[in-house]
């Protein structure tokens, strides 16, 4: 925080900057050999304080003072036998700031902060960092500054910010673990509110036992429409541990035994701490690493079998079209997964088509060159036929993942037929994605297969005979814009293959000009036209386009990150830019 604000202070002083290093030399020349004023952190605090006071930003000034105090680790609310120079300096500053004993005790007790205090501090830091980032962006644009940075470096940096701070539906927000070492709670109560009540329908979690007086008088820690997201939030943020007592008021949807079983499964399958993602992983499309498929947690069709006589043939037992009514026994599916950028995501599906929708979503998040997930687990919480349902879902998912990541990519007509609730569905494994089609009869079934072979890819190209290079297919990833450069034969310019967030493709042949300038202009366009670094609206876009070069290595095409010696950073883009299509036409 202090270093970021120092950069902002420098930008405010520009072009009349005076670096701290020069200040140190000047003070040494002036005879200040022994002085706390020569301490680097004290000098940074002094310069940042002057800047924030000049612009009358008392909010961030108070925050940076608290950060400085915590950084020094001199707990002034506790007596010390000896008083060193650091404690003397901090005591002088605290007195100057007018802090009382209550504030000192609160800061000195940081090791015991729980989720409310930590989340408040986390949001304060994030707001301040985003404000600094916006100010630095505006400064760079105003002065038309550029830096020597490769697209790969920029891509890694923006992905780190995206993975850490982007707030998305279903994404589990991880509170900064460095603020407090222990967020565990002795009690957690999960309460479900059904439709038609004053509060929103869904699940609420409280950090206390289910005494209604204490529940009513306190705000919930977190809300979500689905239980899976709340359990994941509590587990990955460290509130939920093996020592936590669980309580639930589930209105018959989920009981305590089912909740405890789910928590145990999640805890066993997902380790809390993993190594940080490598730069290579951050620059590459994200891949699912650990996946849990949670079946019938909130809606269990087999619960209707209780005290009933159910007629079915063991020889034709199909959990997706069960019994005479051909009912699907999969009522709800929750996905919980961690990807290669260390993001934790959740998704929920319910209804008779939950299995189809979940399967399509899982496969859509796997590009063809992706490594298989490190682990895929199916957790089933049905009252009846639990083992059978779990095994069948596990088999189906494994088979479809194998088809998606199969090396036989030349066969664009690969498909999987699945009968759900008495209806036949076809999953078509196309080059860039997986599509699903309902098949009413045999003629439609085989017609869809032949259509898929001929029209497996929707692409805007110059002629109907041009196809994307196969190596591009393997790198296609949903959710990001990807540019692939390919040098044309006989020095006839270069080709550009562009995949948008939905893997729709555009191809531009024999482009002229500089790739470096094109990358810079495209990056500027996305940086300026999507300038959405506003945390208050929970909408921060760090996912800038990614650039690659197709190269020939020993007769085989490979994709490598596009590199250049000097290129303007995307985040330091300046000026107004035209639409992407017009820029590309300029280079074509």
Coordinates of C-alpha atoms in Angstrom, one line a residue:
X1 CA 0.0 0.0 0.0
X2 CA 2.8 2.4 1.0
X3 CA 4.8 1.7 -2.1
X4 CA 1.8 2.1 -4.4
X5 CA 0.9 5.5 -2.9
X6 CA 4.5 6.6 -3.3
X7 CA 4.3 5.9 -7.0
X8 CA 1.1 8.0 -7.0
X9 CA 2.8 10.8 -5.1
X10 CA 5.6 10.8 -7.7
X11 CA 3.0 11.0 -10.5
X12 CA 1.5 14.0 -8.7
X13 CA 4.8 15.8 -8.5
X14 CA 5.7 15.1 -12.2
X15 CA 7.7 16.6 -13.9
X16 CA 9.3 18.1 -10.8
X17 CA 10.1 14.8 -9.1
X18 CA 12.6 14.4 -6.3
X19 CA 13.3 10.8 -5.6
X20 CA 13.7 9.5 -2.1
X21 CA 17.2 8.3 -2.9
X22 CA 18.3 11.9 -3.6
X23 CA 16.7 13.0 -0.4
X24 CA 18.8 10.5 1.5
X25 CA 22.0 11.7 -0.1
X26 CA 21.1 15.3 0.6
X27 CA 20.4 14.6 4.3
X28 CA 23.7 12.7 4.6
X29 CA 25.5 15.7 3.1
X30 CA 23.6 17.9 5.6
X31 CA 25.1 15.9 8.5
X32 CA 22.0 13.8 9.4
X33 CA 24.1 10.6 9.9
X34 CA 21.9 9.2 12.7
X35 CA 18.3 10.0 12.3
X36 CA 15.0 8.1 12.0
X37 CA 14.3 10.4 9.0
X38 CA 16.8 8.3 7.0
X39 CA 14.7 5.1 7.6
X40 CA 13.2 4.2 4.1
X41 CA 9.7 3.5 5.5
X42 CA 9.7 6.7 7.5
X43 CA 10.7 8.6 4.4
X44 CA 8.0 6.9 2.3
X45 CA 5.4 7.7 4.9
X46 CA 6.5 11.3 5.1
X47 CA 6.3 11.8 1.3
X48 CA 2.9 10.0 1.0
X49 CA 1.5 12.0 3.9
X50 CA 2.5 15.3 2.2
X51 CA 0.8 14.2 -1.0
X52 CA -2.5 12.9 0.6
X53 CA -2.7 16.1 2.8
X54 CA -2.2 18.2 -0.3
X55 CA -5.1 16.5 -2.1
X56 CA -7.2 16.4 1.1
X57 CA -7.6 12.6 1.0
X58 CA -8.1 11.9 4.7
X59 CA -9.5 8.4 4.1
X60 CA -6.4 7.0 2.5
X61 CA -4.2 8.9 4.8
X62 CA -5.7 7.2 7.8
X63 CA -5.4 3.8 6.1
X64 CA -1.7 4.3 5.2
X65 CA -1.0 5.3 8.8
X66 CA -2.6 2.1 10.0
X67 CA -0.7 0.0 7.5
X68 CA 2.6 1.7 8.6
X69 CA 1.8 1.0 12.3
X70 CA 1.1 -2.7 11.6
X71 CA 4.2 -3.0 9.4
X72 CA 6.4 -1.8 12.2
X73 CA 5.0 -4.4 14.7
X74 CA 5.5 -2.2 17.8
X75 CA 2.5 -2.9 19.9
X76 CA 2.2 0.3 21.9
X77 CA -0.8 -0.9 24.0
X78 CA 1.6 -3.4 25.7
X79 CA 4.4 -2.3 28.0
X80 CA 8.0 -3.1 27.1
X81 CA 11.0 -3.3 29.4
X82 CA 13.2 -1.5 27.0
X83 CA 12.3 1.2 24.5
X84 CA 14.1 1.0 21.2
X85 CA 14.3 3.8 18.6
X86 CA 11.6 2.2 16.5
X87 CA 9.1 2.3 19.4
X88 CA 10.1 5.8 20.2
X89 CA 9.5 6.9 16.6
X90 CA 6.1 5.2 16.4
X91 CA 5.1 6.6 19.8
X92 CA 5.9 10.1 18.5
X93 CA 3.9 9.6 15.3
X94 CA 0.8 8.1 17.1
X95 CA 0.7 11.0 19.5
X96 CA 1.0 13.4 16.5
X97 CA -1.9 11.5 14.8
X98 CA -4.1 11.8 17.9
X99 CA -4.8 8.1 18.2
X100 CA -6.4 6.9 21.5
X101 CA -5.8 3.7 23.5
X102 CA -8.9 2.0 22.0
X103 CA -7.5 2.3 18.5
X104 CA -4.1 1.0 19.6
X105 CA -5.7 -2.0 21.3
X106 CA -7.7 -2.8 18.3
X107 CA -4.7 -2.7 15.9
X108 CA -2.5 -4.6 18.4
X109 CA -5.1 -7.4 18.5
X110 CA -4.9 -8.1 14.8
X111 CA -3.9 -11.7 15.3
X112 CA -7.4 -12.3 16.8
X113 CA -9.4 -10.5 14.2
X114 CA -12.3 -12.5 12.7
X115 CA -14.1 -12.3 9.5
X116 CA -16.0 -9.0 10.0
X117 CA -12.8 -7.1 10.9
X118 CA -10.7 -8.8 8.2
X119 CA -13.3 -8.3 5.5
X120 CA -13.6 -4.6 6.4
X121 CA -9.8 -4.2 6.2
X122 CA -9.7 -6.2 2.9
X123 CA -12.3 -3.9 1.3
X124 CA -10.5 -0.8 2.5
X125 CA -7.2 -2.0 1.0
X126 CA -8.9 -3.0 -2.3
X127 CA -10.7 0.3 -2.6
X128 CA -7.5 2.3 -2.0
X129 CA -5.5 0.1 -4.4
X130 CA -8.1 0.5 -7.1
X131 CA -8.1 4.3 -6.6
X132 CA -4.3 4.4 -6.9
X133 CA -4.4 2.2 -10.0
X134 CA -7.0 4.5 -11.7
X135 CA -5.0 7.6 -10.8
X136 CA -1.8 6.0 -12.3
X137 CA -3.7 5.0 -15.4
X138 CA -5.0 8.5 -15.9
X139 CA -1.5 10.0 -15.3
X140 CA 0.0 7.7 -18.0
X141 CA -2.6 8.5 -20.5
X142 CA -2.4 12.2 -19.9
X143 CA 1.3 12.2 -20.4
X144 CA 1.3 9.6 -23.2
X145 CA 3.7 7.3 -21.4
X146 CA 4.7 3.9 -22.4
X147 CA 7.0 1.3 -20.8
X148 CA 9.2 -1.5 -21.9
X149 CA 7.1 -4.5 -21.1
X150 CA 6.2 -7.6 -23.1
X151 CA 2.6 -8.7 -23.7
X152 CA 3.4 -11.8 -21.7
X153 CA 4.5 -9.8 -18.6
X154 CA 1.4 -7.7 -18.9
X155 CA -0.8 -10.8 -19.3
X156 CA 0.7 -12.4 -16.2
X157 CA 0.2 -9.2 -14.1
X158 CA -3.4 -8.7 -15.2
X159 CA -4.3 -12.3 -14.7
X160 CA -2.9 -12.1 -11.1
X161 CA -5.1 -9.1 -10.5
X162 CA -8.1 -10.7 -12.2
X163 CA -7.8 -14.0 -10.2
X164 CA -7.4 -12.2 -6.9
X165 CA -9.9 -9.4 -7.2
X166 CA -12.4 -9.9 -9.9
X167 CA -15.9 -10.4 -8.3
X168 CA -18.0 -12.8 -10.4
X169 CA -21.2 -14.8 -9.8
X170 CA -20.3 -18.2 -8.4
X171 CA -16.7 -17.2 -7.6
X172 CA -15.6 -17.6 -4.0
X173 CA -14.1 -14.4 -2.8
X174 CA -10.9 -15.2 -0.8
X175 CA -10.2 -12.7 2.0
X176 CA -6.5 -11.7 2.3
X177 CA -5.0 -14.5 4.5
X178 CA -2.2 -12.2 5.6
X179 CA -4.5 -9.9 7.5
X180 CA -5.2 -12.3 10.3
X181 CA -3.8 -15.8 10.9
X182 CA -6.9 -17.5 12.2
X183 CA -10.5 -16.9 11.0
X184 CA -11.9 -20.1 12.4
X185 CA -15.3 -20.0 14.1
X186 CA -16.4 -22.3 17.0
X187 CA -20.1 -22.3 15.7
X188 CA -21.6 -21.8 12.3
X189 CA -25.4 -21.9 11.6
X190 CA -26.8 -22.3 8.1
X191 CA -30.4 -21.1 7.7
X192 CA -32.6 -21.6 4.7
X193 CA -35.3 -19.0 3.9
X194 CA -38.1 -20.5 1.6
X195 CA -39.9 -18.4 -1.1
X196 CA -42.5 -16.0 0.0
X197 CA -40.7 -14.6 3.0
X198 CA -39.5 -11.1 3.7
X199 CA -35.9 -12.0 3.2
X200 CA -34.4 -13.2 0.0
X201 CA -34.9 -16.9 -0.8
X202 CA -31.7 -18.9 -0.1
X203 CA -29.1 -19.6 2.5
X204 CA -27.7 -17.5 5.3
X205 CA -24.7 -18.4 7.5
X206 CA -24.2 -17.0 11.1
X207 CA -21.2 -17.4 13.4
X208 CA -23.2 -18.4 16.4
X209 CA -25.4 -21.3 17.7
X210 CA -29.0 -21.2 16.6
X211 CA -30.4 -19.1 19.4
X212 CA -33.1 -17.2 17.6
X213 CA -32.6 -14.1 19.8
X214 CA -28.9 -13.9 18.9
X215 CA -29.6 -14.7 15.2
X216 CA -32.2 -12.0 14.8
X217 CA -30.1 -9.4 16.4
X218 CA -27.1 -10.0 14.2
X219 CA -26.3 -9.7 10.5
X220 CA -25.4 -12.9 8.6
X221 CA -21.8 -13.4 7.7
X222 CA -22.8 -14.2 4.1
X223 CA -25.7 -15.0 1.9
X224 CA -26.1 -17.1 -1.3
X225 CA -29.0 -18.7 -3.0
X226 CA -27.3 -22.1 -2.9
X227 CA -25.7 -23.9 0.1
X228 CA -22.7 -25.1 -1.9
X229 CA -21.4 -21.6 -2.4
X230 CA -21.8 -20.8 1.3
X231 CA -20.0 -23.9 2.5
X232 CA -17.2 -23.3 0.0
X233 CA -16.9 -19.7 1.1
X234 CA -16.7 -20.7 4.8
X235 CA -14.2 -23.5 4.1
X236 CA -11.8 -21.7 1.8
X237 CA -11.7 -18.6 4.0
X238 CA -10.8 -20.7 7.0
X239 CA -14.0 -20.1 9.0
X240 CA -15.0 -23.7 8.8
X241 CA -12.6 -26.2 10.4
X242 CA -12.7 -29.7 11.9
X243 CA -13.4 -28.1 15.3
X244 CA -16.4 -26.0 14.1
X245 CA -19.8 -27.0 15.5
X246 CA -22.4 -27.0 12.7
X247 CA -26.1 -26.2 12.9
X248 CA -28.7 -26.1 10.2
X249 CA -32.3 -24.9 9.8
X250 CA -32.9 -26.3 6.3
X251 CA -36.7 -26.6 6.2
X252 CA -36.4 -30.2 5.2
X253 CA -34.1 -29.5 2.2
X254 CA -30.8 -30.4 3.9
X255 CA -30.4 -32.0 7.3
X256 CA -27.4 -31.8 9.7
X257 CA -26.1 -35.3 8.7
X258 CA -26.1 -34.3 5.0
X259 CA -24.3 -31.0 5.7
X260 CA -21.7 -32.7 7.8
X261 CA -21.1 -35.3 5.1
X262 CA -20.7 -32.6 2.5
X263 CA -18.3 -30.6 4.6
X264 CA -16.1 -33.7 5.2
X265 CA -16.1 -34.5 1.5
X266 CA -15.1 -30.9 0.6
X267 CA -12.4 -30.8 3.3
X268 CA -10.9 -34.1 2.1
X269 CA -10.9 -33.2 -1.6
X270 CA -9.8 -29.5 -1.5
X271 CA -6.6 -28.6 0.3
X272 CA -6.8 -25.0 1.7
X273 CA -3.3 -23.9 0.7
X274 CA -1.7 -24.5 -2.7
X275 CA 1.5 -23.0 -4.3
X276 CA 0.9 -19.8 -6.2
X277 CA 0.2 -20.3 -9.9
X278 CA 3.3 -20.1 -12.1
X279 CA 3.7 -17.3 -14.7
X280 CA 3.2 -20.0 -17.4
X281 CA -0.1 -21.0 -15.8
X282 CA -1.3 -17.4 -15.6
X283 CA -0.5 -16.7 -19.2
X284 CA -2.2 -19.8 -20.4
X285 CA -6.0 -20.4 -20.5
X286 CA -7.2 -21.5 -17.1
X287 CA -7.8 -25.2 -16.7
X288 CA -9.8 -27.1 -14.1
X289 CA -7.5 -28.7 -11.6
X290 CA -9.8 -30.1 -8.8
X291 CA -13.4 -30.7 -9.5
X292 CA -16.2 -31.9 -7.2
X293 CA -19.6 -32.8 -8.7
X294 CA -22.2 -32.6 -5.9
X295 CA -25.3 -34.6 -6.7
X296 CA -28.8 -34.2 -5.1
X297 CA -27.6 -31.9 -2.2
X298 CA -30.6 -29.5 -2.3
X299 CA -33.1 -31.5 -4.4
X300 CA -33.3 -35.3 -4.2
X301 CA -35.9 -37.1 -6.4
X302 CA -35.2 -40.4 -4.6
X303 CA -36.7 -38.9 -1.4
X304 CA -40.1 -39.5 -3.0
X305 CA -39.4 -43.3 -2.8
X306 CA -39.9 -43.2 1.0
X307 CA -42.8 -45.4 2.1
X308 CA -43.7 -46.1 -1.5
X309 CA -43.6 -49.2 -3.8
X310 CA -41.4 -48.4 -6.8
X311 CA -41.5 -50.7 -9.8
X312 CA -38.4 -51.0 -11.8
X313 CA -36.3 -53.7 -13.6
X314 CA -32.9 -54.2 -12.1
X315 CA -31.7 -55.5 -15.6
X316 CA -32.5 -52.1 -17.1
X317 CA -31.7 -49.8 -14.2
X318 CA -30.9 -46.3 -15.6
X319 CA -30.6 -43.5 -13.1
X320 CA -31.2 -40.9 -15.9
X321 CA -34.5 -42.5 -17.1
X322 CA -35.7 -44.5 -14.1
X323 CA -38.7 -46.8 -13.9
X324 CA -41.9 -46.8 -15.8
X325 CA -42.1 -43.0 -15.7
X326 CA -38.5 -42.7 -17.0
X327 CA -37.7 -40.1 -14.3
X328 CA -34.2 -38.7 -14.0
X329 CA -32.9 -39.3 -10.4
X330 CA -30.5 -36.4 -10.7
X331 CA -32.5 -33.5 -9.2
X332 CA -29.7 -31.0 -8.6
X333 CA -26.0 -30.7 -9.3
X334 CA -23.6 -28.3 -7.7
X335 CA -20.1 -27.9 -9.2
X336 CA -17.2 -26.8 -7.0
X337 CA -13.8 -26.5 -8.7
X338 CA -10.4 -24.9 -8.4
X339 CA -8.6 -23.8 -11.6
X340 CA -5.0 -23.4 -12.6
X341 CA -5.2 -19.7 -11.6
X342 CA -6.2 -20.8 -8.1
X343 CA -9.7 -19.4 -8.4
X344 CA -12.4 -21.3 -6.7
X345 CA -15.7 -21.3 -8.6
X346 CA -19.2 -22.8 -7.9
X347 CA -22.2 -23.4 -10.2
X348 CA -25.7 -24.8 -9.5
X349 CA -28.1 -26.7 -11.8
X350 CA -31.5 -28.1 -11.0
X351 CA -34.4 -29.7 -12.8
X352 CA -34.6 -32.7 -15.1
X353 CA -31.9 -31.3 -17.4
X354 CA -29.4 -30.6 -14.6
X355 CA -27.1 -33.4 -15.7
X356 CA -27.1 -32.2 -19.3
X357 CA -26.5 -28.6 -18.4
X358 CA -23.8 -29.4 -15.9
X359 CA -22.0 -31.7 -18.3
X360 CA -22.0 -29.1 -21.1
X361 CA -20.7 -26.5 -18.7
X362 CA -17.8 -28.7 -17.4
X363 CA -16.8 -29.7 -21.0
X364 CA -17.0 -26.1 -22.2
X365 CA -14.4 -25.1 -19.6
X366 CA -11.8 -27.5 -21.1
X367 CA -10.0 -26.6 -24.2
X368 CA -8.7 -29.4 -26.3
X369 CA -5.0 -29.0 -25.4
X370 CA -5.8 -28.8 -21.6
X371 CA -4.3 -31.2 -19.2
X372 CA -6.9 -33.5 -17.6
X373 CA -8.0 -32.4 -14.1
X374 CA -5.8 -33.6 -11.3
X375 CA -8.9 -35.0 -9.7
X376 CA -12.6 -35.4 -10.4
X377 CA -14.9 -36.6 -7.6
X378 CA -18.6 -37.2 -7.5
X379 CA -20.3 -36.7 -4.1
X380 CA -23.9 -38.0 -4.0
X381 CA -26.3 -37.3 -1.1
X382 CA -29.4 -39.2 -2.3
X383 CA -31.5 -41.0 0.3
X384 CA -31.7 -44.1 -2.0
X385 CA -29.6 -45.7 -4.7
X386 CA -26.7 -43.4 -3.7
X387 CA -23.9 -45.7 -4.8
X388 CA -25.5 -46.5 -8.2
X389 CA -26.1 -42.8 -9.0
X390 CA -22.6 -41.8 -7.9
X391 CA -21.0 -44.6 -10.1
X392 CA -23.1 -43.8 -13.1
X393 CA -22.4 -40.0 -13.0
X394 CA -18.7 -40.7 -12.4
X395 CA -18.6 -43.0 -15.5
X396 CA -20.5 -40.5 -17.7
X397 CA -18.3 -37.6 -16.7
X398 CA -15.0 -39.5 -17.1
X399 CA -16.1 -40.7 -20.6
X400 CA -17.1 -37.2 -21.7
X401 CA -13.9 -35.6 -20.4
X402 CA -11.9 -38.3 -22.3
X403 CA -13.8 -37.5 -25.5
X404 CA -13.2 -33.7 -25.0
X405 CA -9.5 -34.1 -24.4
X406 CA -9.0 -37.0 -26.8
X407 CA -6.0 -36.8 -29.2
X408 CA -8.1 -37.8 -32.2
X409 CA -9.1 -34.3 -33.0
X410 CA -9.4 -34.8 -36.7
X411 CA -12.8 -36.5 -36.1
X412 CA -15.1 -33.5 -35.8
X413 CA -18.1 -35.8 -35.6
X414 CA -17.4 -37.3 -32.2
X415 CA -20.6 -37.5 -30.2
X416 CA -22.2 -39.1 -27.1
X417 CA -25.8 -40.0 -26.9
X418 CA -27.5 -39.8 -23.6
X419 CA -31.1 -40.6 -22.6
X420 CA -32.5 -38.3 -19.9
X421 CA -36.1 -38.4 -18.6
X422 CA -37.1 -40.5 -21.6
X423 CA -35.6 -38.1 -24.2
X424 CA -32.5 -38.6 -26.2
X425 CA -29.8 -35.9 -26.2
X426 CA -26.7 -35.7 -28.4
X427 CA -23.5 -34.2 -27.1
X428 CA -21.4 -33.2 -30.1
X429 CA -17.7 -32.7 -29.4
X430 CA -16.8 -30.0 -31.9
X431 CA -13.4 -28.4 -32.4
X432 CA -13.9 -25.4 -30.2
X433 CA -16.7 -26.3 -27.9
X434 CA -19.3 -28.9 -27.0
X435 CA -22.9 -28.5 -28.2
X436 CA -26.1 -30.2 -27.1
X437 CA -29.1 -31.1 -29.2
X438 CA -32.3 -32.8 -28.5
X439 CA -32.9 -35.7 -30.8
X440 CA -36.5 -36.7 -31.4
X441 CA -36.1 -39.7 -33.7
X442 CA -33.5 -41.7 -35.6
X443 CA -33.6 -39.6 -38.7
X444 CA -32.9 -36.4 -36.7
X445 CA -30.2 -38.2 -34.7
X446 CA -28.2 -39.2 -37.8
X447 CA -28.9 -36.0 -39.5
X448 CA -27.5 -34.1 -36.6
X449 CA -24.3 -36.2 -36.7
X450 CA -23.7 -35.5 -40.4
X451 CA -24.5 -31.8 -40.0
X452 CA -22.0 -31.7 -37.2
X453 CA -19.3 -33.2 -39.4
X454 CA -19.9 -30.6 -42.1
X455 CA -20.6 -27.5 -39.9
X456 CA -18.8 -28.2 -36.7
X457 CA -17.3 -24.6 -36.6
X458 CA -19.0 -21.3 -37.3
X459 CA -16.3 -19.0 -38.7
X460 CA -16.2 -15.7 -40.6
X461 CA -13.4 -16.1 -43.2
X462 CA -12.6 -14.9 -46.7
X463 CA -13.6 -18.1 -48.4
X464 CA -15.6 -21.2 -47.4
X465 CA -12.5 -23.4 -47.8
X466 CA -10.3 -21.7 -45.2
X467 CA -10.1 -23.4 -41.8
X468 CA -8.4 -22.5 -38.6
X469 CA -5.0 -24.1 -38.0
X470 CA -5.4 -27.2 -35.8
X471 CA -2.9 -25.8 -33.3
X472 CA -5.2 -22.8 -32.8
X473 CA -8.1 -25.2 -32.0
X474 CA -6.1 -26.7 -29.2
X475 CA -5.5 -23.4 -27.6
X476 CA -9.1 -22.1 -27.8
X477 CA -10.4 -21.1 -24.4
X478 CA -13.8 -19.6 -23.4
X479 CA -14.0 -16.3 -21.6
X480 CA -11.0 -14.5 -23.1
X481 CA -10.1 -12.9 -26.4
X482 CA -7.2 -14.6 -28.2
X483 CA -5.1 -13.3 -31.1
X484 CA -2.9 -15.7 -33.0
X485 CA -0.2 -14.4 -35.5
X486 CA 1.0 -16.6 -38.3
X487 CA 3.7 -15.5 -40.8
X488 CA 2.5 -16.0 -44.4
X489 CA 4.6 -17.8 -47.0
X490 CA 7.0 -15.9 -49.3
X491 CA 7.1 -12.9 -47.0
X492 CA 3.5 -12.1 -47.9
X493 CA 2.6 -10.4 -44.6
X494 CA 1.0 -12.3 -41.8
X495 CA -2.3 -13.9 -40.9
X496 CA -4.4 -13.2 -37.8
X497 CA -6.8 -15.6 -36.2
X498 CA -9.0 -14.1 -33.6
X499 CA -11.2 -16.0 -31.1
X500 CA -13.6 -14.0 -29.0
X501 CA -14.9 -14.9 -25.5
X502 CA -17.4 -17.4 -27.0
X503 CA -14.7 -18.9 -29.4
X504 CA -16.3 -17.3 -32.4
X505 CA -13.6 -16.9 -35.0
X506 CA -12.4 -14.3 -37.5
X507 CA -9.6 -14.7 -39.9
X508 CA -7.5 -11.9 -41.6
X509 CA -5.0 -12.9 -44.3
X510 CA -1.9 -11.2 -45.6
X511 CA -1.9 -8.3 -43.1
X512 CA 0.7 -5.6 -43.5
X513 CA 2.4 -3.4 -41.0
X514 CA 3.9 -4.0 -37.5
X515 CA 2.6 -6.7 -35.2
X516 CA 4.0 -4.8 -32.3
X517 CA 1.9 -1.7 -33.2
X518 CA -1.1 -3.9 -33.7
X519 CA -0.7 -5.5 -30.3
X520 CA -0.3 -2.1 -28.7
X521 CA -3.3 -0.6 -30.5
X522 CA -5.6 -3.5 -29.7
X523 CA -4.4 -3.5 -26.0
X524 CA -5.1 0.3 -25.9
X525 CA -8.5 -0.2 -27.3
X526 CA -9.5 -2.8 -24.7
X527 CA -7.9 -0.9 -21.9
X528 CA -9.6 2.4 -22.7
X529 CA -13.0 1.2 -23.9
X530 CA -13.3 -1.3 -21.0
X531 CA -12.0 1.0 -18.3
X532 CA -14.1 -0.6 -15.6
X533 CA -11.8 -0.6 -12.6
X534 CA -14.6 0.4 -10.3
X535 CA -14.7 -1.9 -7.3
X536 CA -17.8 -0.2 -5.9
X537 CA -19.8 -1.7 -8.7
X538 CA -18.2 -5.1 -8.3
X539 CA -17.0 -4.9 -11.9
X540 CA -13.3 -5.0 -12.4
X541 CA -12.0 -6.2 -15.8
X542 CA -8.4 -7.4 -15.8
X543 CA -8.9 -10.0 -18.5
X544 CA -7.2 -8.3 -21.4
X545 CA -6.7 -10.0 -24.8
X546 CA -3.9 -12.6 -25.1
X547 CA -1.5 -12.7 -28.0
X548 CA 0.3 -15.7 -29.5
X549 CA 2.6 -16.5 -32.3
X550 CA 2.3 -19.7 -34.4
X551 CA 5.8 -21.0 -35.1
X552 CA 7.3 -24.0 -36.9
X553 CA 9.5 -26.3 -34.8
X554 CA 11.0 -29.3 -36.5
X555 CA 8.1 -29.4 -39.0
X556 CA 5.4 -29.1 -36.4
X557 CA 3.3 -26.0 -35.7
X558 CA 3.4 -24.8 -32.1
X559 CA 1.9 -21.8 -30.3
X560 CA 4.1 -19.6 -28.1
X561 CA 3.4 -16.3 -26.3
X562 CA 3.9 -13.3 -28.7
X563 CA 7.0 -11.4 -27.6
X564 CA 8.5 -8.0 -28.6
X565 CA 11.4 -6.0 -27.3
X566 CA 9.6 -2.7 -26.6
X567 CA 5.9 -2.4 -26.4
X568 CA 3.4 -0.1 -24.7
X569 CA 1.8 -1.6 -21.6
X570 CA -1.8 -2.3 -22.1
X571 CA -2.6 -0.8 -18.7
X572 CA -0.8 2.4 -19.7
X573 CA -2.8 2.9 -22.9
X574 CA -3.4 6.5 -24.0
X575 CA -5.9 8.3 -26.2
X576 CA -9.0 7.3 -28.0
X577 CA -9.0 4.2 -30.2
X578 CA -11.2 3.0 -33.0
X579 CA -13.1 -0.3 -33.0
X580 CA -11.1 -3.5 -33.3
X581 CA -12.5 -4.4 -36.7
X582 CA -11.5 -1.0 -38.2
X583 CA -8.0 -1.4 -36.8
X584 CA -7.7 -4.8 -38.3
X585 CA -8.9 -3.6 -41.6
X586 CA -6.2 -1.0 -41.5
X587 CA -3.6 -3.7 -41.2
X588 CA -5.2 -6.1 -43.7

